[in-house]
Short mmCIF file of C-alpha atoms in Angstrom, two decimals:
data_model
loop_
_atom_site.label_atom_id
_atom_site.label_comp_id
_atom_site.label_asym_id
_atom_site.label_seq_id
_atom_site.Cartn_x
_atom_site.Cartn_y
_atom_site.Cartn_z
CA UNK A 9 -5.17 12.06 -7.47
CA UNK A 10 -1.97 11.26 -5.58
CA UNK A 11 -3.10 13.15 -2.48
CA UNK A 12 -6.50 11.44 -2.51
CA UNK A 13 -4.91 8.02 -2.95
CA UNK A 14 -2.40 8.74 -0.16
CA UNK A 15 -5.17 9.70 2.26
CA UNK A 16 -7.23 6.63 1.34
CA UNK A 17 -4.17 4.36 1.58
CA UNK A 18 -3.26 5.73 5.00
CA UNK A 19 -6.82 5.30 6.25
CA UNK A 20 -6.95 1.74 4.96
CA UNK A 21 -3.56 0.99 6.46
CA UNK A 22 -4.56 2.23 9.91
CA UNK A 23 -8.07 0.77 10.05
CA UNK A 24 -7.88 -2.49 8.10
CA UNK A 25 -4.33 -3.83 8.49
CA UNK A 26 -4.74 -5.30 12.00
CA UNK A 27 -7.86 -7.23 10.98
CA UNK A 28 -6.42 -8.42 7.68
CA UNK A 29 -3.28 -9.64 9.45
CA UNK A 30 -5.37 -11.83 11.78
CA UNK A 31 -6.65 -13.76 8.75
CA UNK A 32 -3.22 -14.32 7.19
CA UNK A 33 -1.99 -16.95 9.63
CA UNK A 34 -0.97 -19.15 6.68
CA UNK A 35 1.71 -16.57 5.76
CA UNK A 36 4.90 -16.79 7.83
CA UNK A 37 5.82 -13.92 10.15
CA UNK A 38 9.49 -14.31 9.29
CA UNK A 39 11.04 -11.14 7.80
CA UNK A 40 7.71 -9.34 8.35
CA UNK A 41 6.12 -11.05 5.34
CA UNK A 42 2.71 -11.36 7.03
CA UNK A 43 2.72 -7.70 8.00
CA UNK A 44 3.75 -6.65 4.49
CA UNK A 45 0.98 -8.77 2.98
CA UNK A 46 -1.62 -7.41 5.42
CA UNK A 47 -0.55 -3.84 4.77
CA UNK A 48 -0.67 -4.32 1.02
CA UNK A 49 -4.08 -6.00 1.04
CA UNK A 50 -5.60 -3.40 3.39
CA UNK A 51 -4.35 -0.52 1.27
CA UNK A 52 -5.45 -2.17 -1.98
CA UNK A 53 -8.95 -2.76 -0.60
CA UNK A 54 -9.31 0.86 0.35
CA UNK A 55 -7.87 2.52 -2.76
CA UNK A 56 -9.50 0.19 -5.30
CA UNK A 57 -12.74 2.15 -5.88
CA UNK A 58 -10.81 5.41 -6.35
CA UNK A 59 -8.24 3.76 -8.61
CA UNK A 60 -10.96 2.25 -10.77
CA UNK A 61 -12.68 5.62 -11.01
CA UNK A 62 -9.47 7.51 -11.83
CA UNK A 63 -7.80 5.05 -14.19
CA UNK A 64 -10.33 2.40 -15.16
CA UNK A 65 -7.64 -0.28 -14.80
CA UNK A 66 -8.11 -3.31 -12.57
CA UNK A 67 -4.81 -5.03 -11.90
CA UNK A 68 -4.90 -8.68 -10.93
CA UNK A 69 -1.25 -8.65 -9.86
CA UNK A 70 -1.13 -5.46 -7.79
CA UNK A 71 -1.13 -7.29 -4.46
CA UNK A 72 1.75 -9.71 -5.21
CA UNK A 73 3.73 -6.99 -7.01
CA UNK A 74 3.35 -4.64 -4.05
CA UNK A 75 4.30 -7.38 -1.59
CA UNK A 76 7.53 -7.87 -3.55
CA UNK A 77 8.24 -4.14 -3.95
CA UNK A 78 7.24 -2.87 -0.51
CA UNK A 79 10.37 -3.99 1.39
CA UNK A 80 12.48 -1.75 -0.87
CA UNK A 81 10.50 1.42 -0.14
CA UNK A 82 11.82 2.28 3.37
CA UNK A 83 15.44 1.88 2.27
CA UNK A 84 14.76 3.97 -0.82
CA UNK A 85 13.26 6.72 1.33
CA UNK A 86 16.15 6.67 3.81
CA UNK A 87 18.83 6.76 1.12
CA UNK A 88 16.90 9.49 -0.72
CA UNK A 89 16.68 11.52 2.47
CA UNK A 90 20.43 11.25 3.05
CA UNK A 91 21.11 12.10 -0.58
CA UNK A 92 19.06 15.28 -0.28
CA UNK A 93 20.56 16.22 3.06
CA UNK A 94 24.16 15.61 2.04
CA UNK A 95 23.52 17.23 -1.34
CA UNK A 96 22.93 20.48 0.51
CA UNK A 97 26.49 20.30 1.80
CA UNK A 98 28.17 19.11 -1.39
CA UNK A 99 26.91 17.06 -4.36
CA UNK A 100 29.83 14.64 -4.12
CA UNK A 101 28.77 13.64 -0.60
CA UNK A 102 25.31 12.75 -1.88
CA UNK A 103 26.50 10.64 -4.82
CA UNK A 104 26.73 7.24 -3.04
CA UNK A 105 23.23 7.69 -1.61
CA UNK A 106 21.89 8.84 -4.98
CA UNK A 107 23.28 5.70 -6.61
CA UNK A 108 21.76 3.44 -3.94
CA UNK A 109 18.42 5.23 -4.22
CA UNK A 110 18.49 4.89 -8.00
CA UNK A 111 19.29 1.19 -7.75
CA UNK A 112 16.41 0.55 -5.35
CA UNK A 113 13.98 2.60 -7.46
CA UNK A 114 15.00 0.56 -10.50
CA UNK A 115 14.23 -2.66 -8.60
CA UNK A 116 10.74 -1.35 -7.78
CA UNK A 117 10.23 -0.30 -11.42
CA UNK A 118 11.32 -3.73 -12.67
CA UNK A 119 8.78 -5.39 -10.38
CA UNK A 120 6.02 -3.06 -11.61
CA UNK A 121 6.93 -3.39 -15.28
CA UNK A 122 7.21 -7.18 -15.04
CA UNK A 123 3.79 -7.45 -13.39
CA UNK A 124 2.26 -5.17 -15.99
CA UNK A 125 3.81 -7.07 -18.90
CA UNK A 126 2.49 -10.49 -17.88
CA UNK A 127 -0.47 -11.80 -19.88
CA UNK A 128 -3.88 -11.11 -18.33
CA UNK A 129 -2.27 -8.95 -15.64
CA UNK A 130 -5.02 -6.35 -15.84
CA UNK A 131 -8.29 -5.42 -17.47
CA UNK A 132 -10.02 -2.17 -18.27
CA UNK A 133 -13.25 -1.33 -16.48
CA UNK A 134 -15.85 0.85 -18.23
CA UNK A 135 -16.13 4.37 -16.83
CA UNK A 136 -18.61 4.91 -14.01
CA UNK A 137 -19.85 7.94 -12.11
CA UNK A 138 -18.52 9.51 -8.97
CA UNK A 139 -21.78 8.48 -7.27
CA UNK A 140 -20.84 4.82 -7.59
CA UNK A 141 -17.47 5.51 -5.93
CA UNK A 142 -19.20 7.46 -3.17
CA UNK A 143 -21.66 4.64 -2.53
CA UNK A 144 -18.76 2.15 -2.52
CA UNK A 145 -16.92 4.12 0.15
CA UNK A 146 -19.88 4.56 2.51
CA UNK A 147 -20.02 0.89 3.58
CA UNK A 148 -16.24 0.53 3.26
CA UNK A 149 -15.58 3.38 5.72
CA UNK A 150 -18.26 2.06 8.09
CA UNK A 151 -16.78 -1.46 8.02
CA UNK A 152 -13.23 -0.13 8.44
CA UNK A 153 -14.23 1.89 11.50
CA UNK A 154 -16.05 -1.07 13.04
CA UNK A 155 -13.11 -3.41 12.43
CA UNK A 156 -10.68 -0.85 13.81
CA UNK A 157 -12.78 -0.35 16.94
CA UNK A 158 -12.97 -4.11 17.39
CA UNK A 159 -9.20 -4.47 17.00
CA UNK A 160 -8.57 -1.68 19.53
CA UNK A 161 -11.02 -3.22 22.00
CA UNK A 162 -9.32 -6.61 21.57
CA UNK A 163 -5.92 -5.02 22.32
CA UNK A 164 -7.25 -3.43 25.52
CA UNK A 165 -8.83 -6.68 26.72
CA UNK A 166 -5.72 -8.79 26.04
CA UNK A 167 -3.43 -6.30 27.83
CA UNK A 168 -5.34 -6.63 31.11
#
């Protein structure tokens, strides 16, 4: 499931984010908030059918929770990378990076657990067949490709 969701998330990120960001003009660009929101919404749109099929849980707070948690992910990855690299040399060298990584991961977990614990944060969807997911992705992939092609064409025209 994690590989499938990663592929779907990456596809959604690449194809839908530019278009979604164009419609979020009411969100400030400061600190990359608009980009984070667009990324989160694009990924959520594209993984939703698979998530519903795999878990049967529809979260109403996944987008705001991910917008809050997403800025911590790059730092977590960088500190985790340095922890692993320095841990090869000596565990003591890795300790500060391990502690920072742990702190950041705890922040992300607190955001997720808080969102999950709120009343009416999610609902359970009755199980449905793989055919329904397949038929959901056919138009979604088509639309994503069309929007991506339109965004690329717009970039080429505005550069000239």
